[in-house]
Structure formats: structure tokens, C-alpha cells
Amino acid sequence: MKQFFLTMLALVVCVTAGAQSADKLYSEGKALYDAKNYTAAVPKLKAAAEKGHKKAQYRLGRCYDKGHGVEENDAQAFKWYSKSAAQEYAKAEYAVGKCYKDGKGVEKDRKKAVTWFSKAAKQDNADGQFALGKSYLKGKGIAADEKKAKSWLVKAVKNPKGGDDILAKLRKDAAAGDEDAKKILSLVK
């Protein structure tokens, strides 16, 4: 019995150490990524991602999506975004939706895009809220519904995490003559 408990304790210590090292690898990789030292960031992010770290998986997806430190690869971006989204990481859920919307790394599917935008939006992700609102507004992947569109678009622009950026981009696009941006601005006033 004593041997069993020692084995279990050793297992717990190993699992905890593995989780800590994934967190450490992610922190180091993120710091390098934020410093735009992508080539050095990728190996650390990849090691943490392979250990199941959802934020590292998302950030590694971004590296493949944007060609940061690796050759741009839409299929790899989608793969890593999907692993992170499966762990309910809102930024990754939005990214998976965008991949489906644009057909990047996966076959284009507006209904699946809306499903993922909805998951991100319900977790208070401003980009997900905005994308879901636009989907309702345009009736792409979901039945058009201006009331639901307005509700999600207002949530997006009022979201303290990203709403100001969305509103600034809308204003810029509207000033450049973008009719969709003008319509959205009229809805969110």
C-alpha cells in the first residue's frame, strides 16, 4: 500500500512539474513573441503547445498564420488554433471561425464559422461578438436578423477588451467610404 501511495505521489509531482514547465515555456515564448523575436519564440511556444498549453497553441497558430518565425502555413495555423479552441480558449475560437469564414487551412464553411464566432462571443471576446454581429447583419452562415446583429455589434464596440479598437477601425473604414462600416456605425450609436 505504501508503494502505491509513493507511486501516486511521484505521478502527481511529475504532472505538476510538466504543467509548470509548459507555463514557463509559454511565458518565455510569449515574451520573445511580444518582443518580435519570433524565431526564438517559436521553439518555446511549440514545446508548450505540444504539452497542451492552450495559450501556447493559439500563439503558435498565430505564428503559422502570419509567418512569424516560421513559414506561413494555413493548415498548421488551423491545426493549432483548433487544439486551443477545443480547450475553450476564446481567442482561438474566434480564430477557428475566421479560418472557416475565409477558407484558410480548411474548407470554407460559413455555418461552422458562425458556430465558432458564437462560442467566442459568449465568452465576451470582442472580435467574436463583432464577427457574429456582422454574420447576423449580412445573413451569412445564419439567418439575417438585424435585432440580433445590433445586440452583438453593440456588445463588441462596448467591450472593454478590444471594443475601442473595433470602433476606431469602423470609423476609419466609414471615413474611407465603406458602406458596411457606415451601416454598422449607425446601428451601434
JSON list of C-alpha atoms in Angstrom, two decimals:
[
{"chain": "A", "resi": 1, "resn": "MET", "atom": "CA", "xyz": [0.00, 0.00, 0.00]},
{"chain": "A", "resi": 2, "resn": "LYS", "atom": "CA", "xyz": [2.85, 2.34, 0.88]},
{"chain": "A", "resi": 3, "resn": "GLN", "atom": "CA", "xyz": [4.40, 1.71, -2.56]},
{"chain": "A", "resi": 4, "resn": "PHE", "atom": "CA", "xyz": [1.09, 2.62, -4.22]},
{"chain": "A", "resi": 5, "resn": "PHE", "atom": "CA", "xyz": [0.93, 5.97, -2.41]},
{"chain": "A", "resi": 6, "resn": "LEU", "atom": "CA", "xyz": [4.56, 6.75, -3.24]},
{"chain": "A", "resi": 7, "resn": "THR", "atom": "CA", "xyz": [3.90, 5.94, -6.91]},
{"chain": "A", "resi": 8, "resn": "MET", "atom": "CA", "xyz": [0.81, 8.17, -6.91]},
{"chain": "A", "resi": 9, "resn": "LEU", "atom": "CA", "xyz": [2.73, 10.99, -5.22]},
{"chain": "A", "resi": 10, "resn": "ALA", "atom": "CA", "xyz": [5.52, 10.68, -7.80]},
{"chain": "A", "resi": 11, "resn": "LEU", "atom": "CA", "xyz": [2.93, 10.82, -10.58]},
{"chain": "A", "resi": 12, "resn": "VAL", "atom": "CA", "xyz": [1.34, 13.97, -9.14]},
{"chain": "A", "resi": 13, "resn": "VAL", "atom": "CA", "xyz": [4.76, 15.62, -8.84]},
{"chain": "A", "resi": 14, "resn": "CYS", "atom": "CA", "xyz": [5.59, 14.73, -12.46]},
{"chain": "A", "resi": 15, "resn": "VAL", "atom": "CA", "xyz": [2.27, 16.07, -13.75]},
{"chain": "A", "resi": 16, "resn": "THR", "atom": "CA", "xyz": [2.67, 19.27, -11.73]},
{"chain": "A", "resi": 17, "resn": "ALA", "atom": "CA", "xyz": [6.24, 19.73, -12.94]},
{"chain": "A", "resi": 18, "resn": "GLY", "atom": "CA", "xyz": [5.11, 19.20, -16.54]},
{"chain": "A", "resi": 19, "resn": "ALA", "atom": "CA", "xyz": [2.36, 21.80, -16.18]},
{"chain": "A", "resi": 20, "resn": "GLN", "atom": "CA", "xyz": [4.78, 24.27, -14.62]},
{"chain": "A", "resi": 21, "resn": "SER", "atom": "CA", "xyz": [7.30, 23.76, -17.36]},
{"chain": "A", "resi": 22, "resn": "ALA", "atom": "CA", "xyz": [4.60, 24.31, -20.00]},
{"chain": "A", "resi": 23, "resn": "ASP", "atom": "CA", "xyz": [3.63, 27.55, -18.26]},
{"chain": "A", "resi": 24, "resn": "LYS", "atom": "CA", "xyz": [7.29, 28.59, -18.06]},
{"chain": "A", "resi": 25, "resn": "LEU", "atom": "CA", "xyz": [7.92, 27.74, -21.71]},
{"chain": "A", "resi": 26, "resn": "TYR", "atom": "CA", "xyz": [4.81, 29.69, -22.70]},
{"chain": "A", "resi": 27, "resn": "SER", "atom": "CA", "xyz": [5.83, 32.73, -20.62]},
{"chain": "A", "resi": 28, "resn": "GLU", "atom": "CA", "xyz": [9.30, 32.74, -22.14]},
{"chain": "A", "resi": 29, "resn": "GLY", "atom": "CA", "xyz": [7.92, 32.20, -25.65]},
{"chain": "A", "resi": 30, "resn": "LYS", "atom": "CA", "xyz": [5.29, 34.93, -25.25]},
{"chain": "A", "resi": 31, "resn": "ALA", "atom": "CA", "xyz": [7.90, 37.41, -24.01]},
{"chain": "A", "resi": 32, "resn": "LEU", "atom": "CA", "xyz": [10.02, 36.68, -27.09]},
{"chain": "A", "resi": 33, "resn": "TYR", "atom": "CA", "xyz": [6.93, 36.89, -29.34]},
{"chain": "A", "resi": 34, "resn": "ASP", "atom": "CA", "xyz": [5.93, 40.23, -27.82]},
{"chain": "A", "resi": 35, "resn": "ALA", "atom": "CA", "xyz": [9.49, 41.48, -28.42]},
{"chain": "A", "resi": 36, "resn": "LYS", "atom": "CA", "xyz": [9.01, 40.41, -32.07]},
{"chain": "A", "resi": 37, "resn": "ASN", "atom": "CA", "xyz": [11.82, 37.84, -31.74]},
{"chain": "A", "resi": 38, "resn": "TYR", "atom": "CA", "xyz": [9.66, 35.25, -33.46]},
{"chain": "A", "resi": 39, "resn": "THR", "atom": "CA", "xyz": [12.44, 32.87, -34.47]},
{"chain": "A", "resi": 40, "resn": "ALA", "atom": "CA", "xyz": [13.42, 32.38, -30.81]},
{"chain": "A", "resi": 41, "resn": "ALA", "atom": "CA", "xyz": [9.78, 32.33, -29.64]},
{"chain": "A", "resi": 42, "resn": "VAL", "atom": "CA", "xyz": [8.57, 29.51, -31.88]},
{"chain": "A", "resi": 43, "resn": "PRO", "atom": "CA", "xyz": [10.53, 26.61, -30.29]},
{"chain": "A", "resi": 44, "resn": "LYS", "atom": "CA", "xyz": [9.39, 27.58, -26.79]},
{"chain": "A", "resi": 45, "resn": "LEU", "atom": "CA", "xyz": [5.78, 28.08, -27.91]},
{"chain": "A", "resi": 46, "resn": "LYS", "atom": "CA", "xyz": [5.84, 24.79, -29.79]},
{"chain": "A", "resi": 47, "resn": "ALA", "atom": "CA", "xyz": [7.20, 22.88, -26.78]},
{"chain": "A", "resi": 48, "resn": "ALA", "atom": "CA", "xyz": [4.49, 24.36, -24.54]},
{"chain": "A", "resi": 49, "resn": "ALA", "atom": "CA", "xyz": [1.82, 23.79, -27.20]},
{"chain": "A", "resi": 50, "resn": "GLU", "atom": "CA", "xyz": [2.80, 20.14, -27.55]},
{"chain": "A", "resi": 51, "resn": "LYS", "atom": "CA", "xyz": [2.33, 19.81, -23.78]},
{"chain": "A", "resi": 52, "resn": "GLY", "atom": "CA", "xyz": [-1.26, 21.01, -24.26]},
{"chain": "A", "resi": 53, "resn": "HIS", "atom": "CA", "xyz": [-0.91, 24.67, -23.18]},
{"chain": "A", "resi": 54, "resn": "LYS", "atom": "CA", "xyz": [-3.94, 26.34, -24.78]},
{"chain": "A", "resi": 55, "resn": "LYS", "atom": "CA", "xyz": [-2.46, 29.85, -24.99]},
{"chain": "A", "resi": 56, "resn": "ALA", "atom": "CA", "xyz": [0.76, 28.48, -26.49]},
{"chain": "A", "resi": 57, "resn": "GLN", "atom": "CA", "xyz": [-1.29, 26.52, -29.03]},
{"chain": "A", "resi": 58, "resn": "TYR", "atom": "CA", "xyz": [-3.14, 29.70, -30.00]},
{"chain": "A", "resi": 59, "resn": "ARG", "atom": "CA", "xyz": [0.03, 31.78, -30.24]},
{"chain": "A", "resi": 60, "resn": "LEU", "atom": "CA", "xyz": [1.78, 29.08, -32.29]},
{"chain": "A", "resi": 61, "resn": "GLY", "atom": "CA", "xyz": [-1.24, 29.15, -34.60]},
{"chain": "A", "resi": 62, "resn": "ARG", "atom": "CA", "xyz": [-0.71, 32.90, -34.96]},
{"chain": "A", "resi": 63, "resn": "CYS", "atom": "CA", "xyz": [2.93, 32.29, -35.87]},
{"chain": "A", "resi": 64, "resn": "TYR", "atom": "CA", "xyz": [1.88, 29.96, -38.70]},
{"chain": "A", "resi": 65, "resn": "ASP", "atom": "CA", "xyz": [-0.99, 32.26, -39.68]},
{"chain": "A", "resi": 66, "resn": "LYS", "atom": "CA", "xyz": [1.21, 35.35, -40.01]},
{"chain": "A", "resi": 67, "resn": "GLY", "atom": "CA", "xyz": [4.54, 33.72, -40.91]},
{"chain": "A", "resi": 68, "resn": "HIS", "atom": "CA", "xyz": [6.16, 34.87, -37.66]},
{"chain": "A", "resi": 69, "resn": "GLY", "atom": "CA", "xyz": [9.33, 32.83, -37.12]},
{"chain": "A", "resi": 70, "resn": "VAL", "atom": "CA", "xyz": [8.07, 30.05, -39.42]},
{"chain": "A", "resi": 71, "resn": "GLU", "atom": "CA", "xyz": [6.94, 29.80, -42.99]},
{"chain": "A", "resi": 72, "resn": "GLU", "atom": "CA", "xyz": [3.29, 30.84, -43.28]},
{"chain": "A", "resi": 73, "resn": "ASN", "atom": "CA", "xyz": [1.14, 27.71, -43.30]},
{"chain": "A", "resi": 74, "resn": "ASP", "atom": "CA", "xyz": [-2.65, 27.98, -43.11]},
{"chain": "A", "resi": 75, "resn": "ALA", "atom": "CA", "xyz": [-3.14, 24.26, -42.40]},
{"chain": "A", "resi": 76, "resn": "GLN", "atom": "CA", "xyz": [-0.74, 24.37, -39.43]},
{"chain": "A", "resi": 77, "resn": "ALA", "atom": "CA", "xyz": [-2.36, 27.59, -38.18]},
{"chain": "A", "resi": 78, "resn": "PHE", "atom": "CA", "xyz": [-5.78, 25.94, -38.28]},
{"chain": "A", "resi": 79, "resn": "LYS", "atom": "CA", "xyz": [-4.44, 22.82, -36.56]},
{"chain": "A", "resi": 80, "resn": "TRP", "atom": "CA", "xyz": [-3.02, 24.77, -33.60]},
{"chain": "A", "resi": 81, "resn": "TYR", "atom": "CA", "xyz": [-5.98, 27.15, -33.37]},
{"chain": "A", "resi": 82, "resn": "SER", "atom": "CA", "xyz": [-8.28, 24.12, -33.28]},
{"chain": "A", "resi": 83, "resn": "LYS", "atom": "CA", "xyz": [-6.34, 22.45, -30.46]},
{"chain": "A", "resi": 84, "resn": "SER", "atom": "CA", "xyz": [-6.59, 25.62, -28.41]},
{"chain": "A", "resi": 85, "resn": "ALA", "atom": "CA", "xyz": [-10.25, 26.18, -29.27]},
{"chain": "A", "resi": 86, "resn": "ALA", "atom": "CA", "xyz": [-11.03, 22.63, -28.16]},
{"chain": "A", "resi": 87, "resn": "GLN", "atom": "CA", "xyz": [-9.93, 23.81, -24.71]},
{"chain": "A", "resi": 88, "resn": "GLU", "atom": "CA", "xyz": [-12.43, 26.71, -24.96]},
{"chain": "A", "resi": 89, "resn": "TYR", "atom": "CA", "xyz": [-9.87, 29.49, -25.38]},
{"chain": "A", "resi": 90, "resn": "ALA", "atom": "CA", "xyz": [-11.96, 32.36, -26.77]},
{"chain": "A", "resi": 91, "resn": "LYS", "atom": "CA", "xyz": [-9.26, 33.94, -28.95]},
{"chain": "A", "resi": 92, "resn": "ALA", "atom": "CA", "xyz": [-8.69, 30.58, -30.60]},
{"chain": "A", "resi": 93, "resn": "GLU", "atom": "CA", "xyz": [-12.42, 30.01, -31.05]},
{"chain": "A", "resi": 94, "resn": "TYR", "atom": "CA", "xyz": [-12.62, 33.31, -32.93]},
{"chain": "A", "resi": 95, "resn": "ALA", "atom": "CA", "xyz": [-9.53, 32.37, -34.99]},
{"chain": "A", "resi": 96, "resn": "VAL", "atom": "CA", "xyz": [-11.07, 29.00, -35.95]},
{"chain": "A", "resi": 97, "resn": "GLY", "atom": "CA", "xyz": [-14.24, 30.84, -37.01]},
{"chain": "A", "resi": 98, "resn": "LYS", "atom": "CA", "xyz": [-12.18, 33.21, -39.14]},
{"chain": "A", "resi": 99, "resn": "CYS", "atom": "CA", "xyz": [-10.41, 30.25, -40.78]},
{"chain": "A", "resi": 100, "resn": "TYR", "atom": "CA", "xyz": [-13.79, 28.74, -41.70]},
{"chain": "A", "resi": 101, "resn": "LYS", "atom": "CA", "xyz": [-15.11, 32.11, -42.89]},
{"chain": "A", "resi": 102, "resn": "ASP", "atom": "CA", "xyz": [-12.12, 32.74, -45.15]},
{"chain": "A", "resi": 103, "resn": "GLY", "atom": "CA", "xyz": [-11.35, 29.13, -46.10]},
{"chain": "A", "resi": 104, "resn": "LYS", "atom": "CA", "xyz": [-7.80, 29.39, -44.68]},
{"chain": "A", "resi": 105, "resn": "GLY", "atom": "CA", "xyz": [-6.36, 25.99, -43.79]},
{"chain": "A", "resi": 106, "resn": "VAL", "atom": "CA", "xyz": [-9.80, 24.41, -44.01]},
{"chain": "A", "resi": 107, "resn": "GLU", "atom": "CA", "xyz": [-12.67, 24.32, -46.48]},
{"chain": "A", "resi": 108, "resn": "LYS", "atom": "CA", "xyz": [-14.76, 27.48, -46.35]},
{"chain": "A", "resi": 109, "resn": "ASP", "atom": "CA", "xyz": [-17.93, 26.95, -44.28]},
{"chain": "A", "resi": 110, "resn": "ARG", "atom": "CA", "xyz": [-19.90, 29.98, -43.10]},
{"chain": "A", "resi": 111, "resn": "LYS", "atom": "CA", "xyz": [-22.16, 27.93, -40.79]},
{"chain": "A", "resi": 112, "resn": "LYS", "atom": "CA", "xyz": [-19.16, 26.49, -38.94]},
{"chain": "A", "resi": 113, "resn": "ALA", "atom": "CA", "xyz": [-17.66, 30.00, -38.82]},
{"chain": "A", "resi": 114, "resn": "VAL", "atom": "CA", "xyz": [-20.78, 31.29, -37.09]},
{"chain": "A", "resi": 115, "resn": "THR", "atom": "CA", "xyz": [-20.67, 28.39, -34.62]},
{"chain": "A", "resi": 116, "resn": "TRP", "atom": "CA", "xyz": [-17.13, 29.32, -33.59]},
{"chain": "A", "resi": 117, "resn": "PHE", "atom": "CA", "xyz": [-17.81, 33.08, -33.58]},
{"chain": "A", "resi": 118, "resn": "SER", "atom": "CA", "xyz": [-20.75, 32.37, -31.27]},
{"chain": "A", "resi": 119, "resn": "LYS", "atom": "CA", "xyz": [-18.58, 30.37, -28.86]},
{"chain": "A", "resi": 120, "resn": "ALA", "atom": "CA", "xyz": [-16.04, 33.20, -28.68]},
{"chain": "A", "resi": 121, "resn": "ALA", "atom": "CA", "xyz": [-18.74, 35.88, -28.40]},
{"chain": "A", "resi": 122, "resn": "LYS", "atom": "CA", "xyz": [-20.40, 34.11, -25.47]},
{"chain": "A", "resi": 123, "resn": "GLN", "atom": "CA", "xyz": [-17.05, 34.24, -23.67]},
{"chain": "A", "resi": 124, "resn": "ASP", "atom": "CA", "xyz": [-17.02, 38.04, -24.08]},
{"chain": "A", "resi": 125, "resn": "ASN", "atom": "CA", "xyz": [-14.47, 38.10, -26.91]},
{"chain": "A", "resi": 126, "resn": "ALA", "atom": "CA", "xyz": [-14.95, 41.42, -28.75]},
{"chain": "A", "resi": 127, "resn": "ASP", "atom": "CA", "xyz": [-13.77, 40.08, -32.13]},
{"chain": "A", "resi": 128, "resn": "GLY", "atom": "CA", "xyz": [-16.13, 37.11, -31.82]},
{"chain": "A", "resi": 129, "resn": "GLN", "atom": "CA", "xyz": [-19.01, 39.42, -30.89]},
{"chain": "A", "resi": 130, "resn": "PHE", "atom": "CA", "xyz": [-18.28, 41.68, -33.86]},
{"chain": "A", "resi": 131, "resn": "ALA", "atom": "CA", "xyz": [-17.97, 38.78, -36.31]},
{"chain": "A", "resi": 132, "resn": "LEU", "atom": "CA", "xyz": [-21.20, 37.23, -35.02]},
{"chain": "A", "resi": 133, "resn": "GLY", "atom": "CA", "xyz": [-22.97, 40.57, -35.31]},
{"chain": "A", "resi": 134, "resn": "LYS", "atom": "CA", "xyz": [-21.78, 41.00, -38.89]},
{"chain": "A", "resi": 135, "resn": "SER", "atom": "CA", "xyz": [-22.89, 37.45, -39.70]},
{"chain": "A", "resi": 136, "resn": "TYR", "atom": "CA", "xyz": [-26.40, 38.24, -38.45]},
{"chain": "A", "resi": 137, "resn": "LEU", "atom": "CA", "xyz": [-26.37, 41.56, -40.31]},
{"chain": "A", "resi": 138, "resn": "LYS", "atom": "CA", "xyz": [-25.39, 40.01, -43.63]},
{"chain": "A", "resi": 139, "resn": "GLY", "atom": "CA", "xyz": [-27.21, 36.70, -43.17]},
{"chain": "A", "resi": 140, "resn": "LYS", "atom": "CA", "xyz": [-24.03, 34.74, -43.88]},
{"chain": "A", "resi": 141, "resn": "GLY", "atom": "CA", "xyz": [-23.98, 31.32, -42.24]},
{"chain": "A", "resi": 142, "resn": "ILE", "atom": "CA", "xyz": [-27.07, 32.20, -40.24]},
{"chain": "A", "resi": 143, "resn": "ALA", "atom": "CA", "xyz": [-30.46, 33.79, -40.93]},
{"chain": "A", "resi": 144, "resn": "ALA", "atom": "CA", "xyz": [-30.27, 37.57, -41.16]},
{"chain": "A", "resi": 145, "resn": "ASP", "atom": "CA", "xyz": [-31.58, 39.23, -38.01]},
{"chain": "A", "resi": 146, "resn": "GLU", "atom": "CA", "xyz": [-30.93, 42.95, -37.59]},
{"chain": "A", "resi": 147, "resn": "LYS", "atom": "CA", "xyz": [-32.03, 42.96, -33.94]},
{"chain": "A", "resi": 148, "resn": "LYS", "atom": "CA", "xyz": [-29.52, 40.21, -33.01]},
{"chain": "A", "resi": 149, "resn": "ALA", "atom": "CA", "xyz": [-26.91, 41.86, -35.22]},
{"chain": "A", "resi": 150, "resn": "LYS", "atom": "CA", "xyz": [-27.30, 45.16, -33.38]},
{"chain": "A", "resi": 151, "resn": "SER", "atom": "CA", "xyz": [-27.15, 43.45, -29.99]},
{"chain": "A", "resi": 152, "resn": "TRP", "atom": "CA", "xyz": [-23.85, 41.70, -30.76]},
{"chain": "A", "resi": 153, "resn": "LEU", "atom": "CA", "xyz": [-22.32, 44.69, -32.53]},
{"chain": "A", "resi": 154, "resn": "VAL", "atom": "CA", "xyz": [-23.12, 46.98, -29.58]},
{"chain": "A", "resi": 155, "resn": "LYS", "atom": "CA", "xyz": [-21.57, 44.43, -27.19]},
{"chain": "A", "resi": 156, "resn": "ALA", "atom": "CA", "xyz": [-18.47, 44.34, -29.38]},
{"chain": "A", "resi": 157, "resn": "VAL", "atom": "CA", "xyz": [-17.87, 48.10, -29.52]},
{"chain": "A", "resi": 158, "resn": "LYS", "atom": "CA", "xyz": [-18.62, 48.50, -25.79]},
{"chain": "A", "resi": 159, "resn": "ASN", "atom": "CA", "xyz": [-16.38, 45.58, -24.82]},
{"chain": "A", "resi": 160, "resn": "PRO", "atom": "CA", "xyz": [-13.57, 46.89, -22.57]},
{"chain": "A", "resi": 161, "resn": "LYS", "atom": "CA", "xyz": [-11.18, 44.36, -24.15]},
{"chain": "A", "resi": 162, "resn": "GLY", "atom": "CA", "xyz": [-10.98, 45.43, -27.78]},
{"chain": "A", "resi": 163, "resn": "GLY", "atom": "CA", "xyz": [-14.13, 47.47, -28.32]},
{"chain": "A", "resi": 164, "resn": "ASP", "atom": "CA", "xyz": [-12.26, 50.74, -28.76]},
{"chain": "A", "resi": 165, "resn": "ASP", "atom": "CA", "xyz": [-10.08, 49.19, -31.48]},
{"chain": "A", "resi": 166, "resn": "ILE", "atom": "CA", "xyz": [-13.15, 47.86, -33.31]},
{"chain": "A", "resi": 167, "resn": "LEU", "atom": "CA", "xyz": [-14.86, 51.26, -33.12]},
{"chain": "A", "resi": 168, "resn": "ALA", "atom": "CA", "xyz": [-11.74, 53.08, -34.34]},
{"chain": "A", "resi": 169, "resn": "LYS", "atom": "CA", "xyz": [-11.44, 50.72, -37.34]},
{"chain": "A", "resi": 170, "resn": "LEU", "atom": "CA", "xyz": [-15.14, 51.17, -38.13]},
{"chain": "A", "resi": 171, "resn": "ARG", "atom": "CA", "xyz": [-14.77, 54.96, -38.09]},
{"chain": "A", "resi": 172, "resn": "LYS", "atom": "CA", "xyz": [-11.68, 54.78, -40.29]},
{"chain": "A", "resi": 173, "resn": "ASP", "atom": "CA", "xyz": [-13.41, 52.43, -42.77]},
{"chain": "A", "resi": 174, "resn": "ALA", "atom": "CA", "xyz": [-16.56, 54.58, -42.80]},
{"chain": "A", "resi": 175, "resn": "ALA", "atom": "CA", "xyz": [-14.50, 57.71, -43.48]},
{"chain": "A", "resi": 176, "resn": "ALA", "atom": "CA", "xyz": [-12.91, 55.85, -46.41]},
{"chain": "A", "resi": 177, "resn": "GLY", "atom": "CA", "xyz": [-16.38, 55.21, -47.84]},
{"chain": "A", "resi": 178, "resn": "ASP", "atom": "CA", "xyz": [-17.05, 51.65, -46.63]},
{"chain": "A", "resi": 179, "resn": "GLU", "atom": "CA", "xyz": [-20.85, 51.30, -46.71]},
{"chain": "A", "resi": 180, "resn": "ASP", "atom": "CA", "xyz": [-20.90, 48.31, -44.33]},
{"chain": "A", "resi": 181, "resn": "ALA", "atom": "CA", "xyz": [-18.91, 50.27, -41.76]},
{"chain": "A", "resi": 182, "resn": "LYS", "atom": "CA", "xyz": [-21.30, 53.22, -42.10]},
{"chain": "A", "resi": 183, "resn": "LYS", "atom": "CA", "xyz": [-24.31, 50.97, -41.56]},
{"chain": "A", "resi": 184, "resn": "ILE", "atom": "CA", "xyz": [-22.73, 49.31, -38.52]},
{"chain": "A", "resi": 185, "resn": "LEU", "atom": "CA", "xyz": [-21.85, 52.69, -37.01]},
{"chain": "A", "resi": 186, "resn": "SER", "atom": "CA", "xyz": [-25.47, 53.80, -37.43]},
{"chain": "A", "resi": 187, "resn": "LEU", "atom": "CA", "xyz": [-26.62, 50.66, -35.61]},
{"chain": "A", "resi": 188, "resn": "VAL", "atom": "CA", "xyz": [-24.26, 50.99, -32.63]},
{"chain": "A", "resi": 189, "resn": "LYS", "atom": "CA", "xyz": [-24.91, 54.66, -31.84]}
]
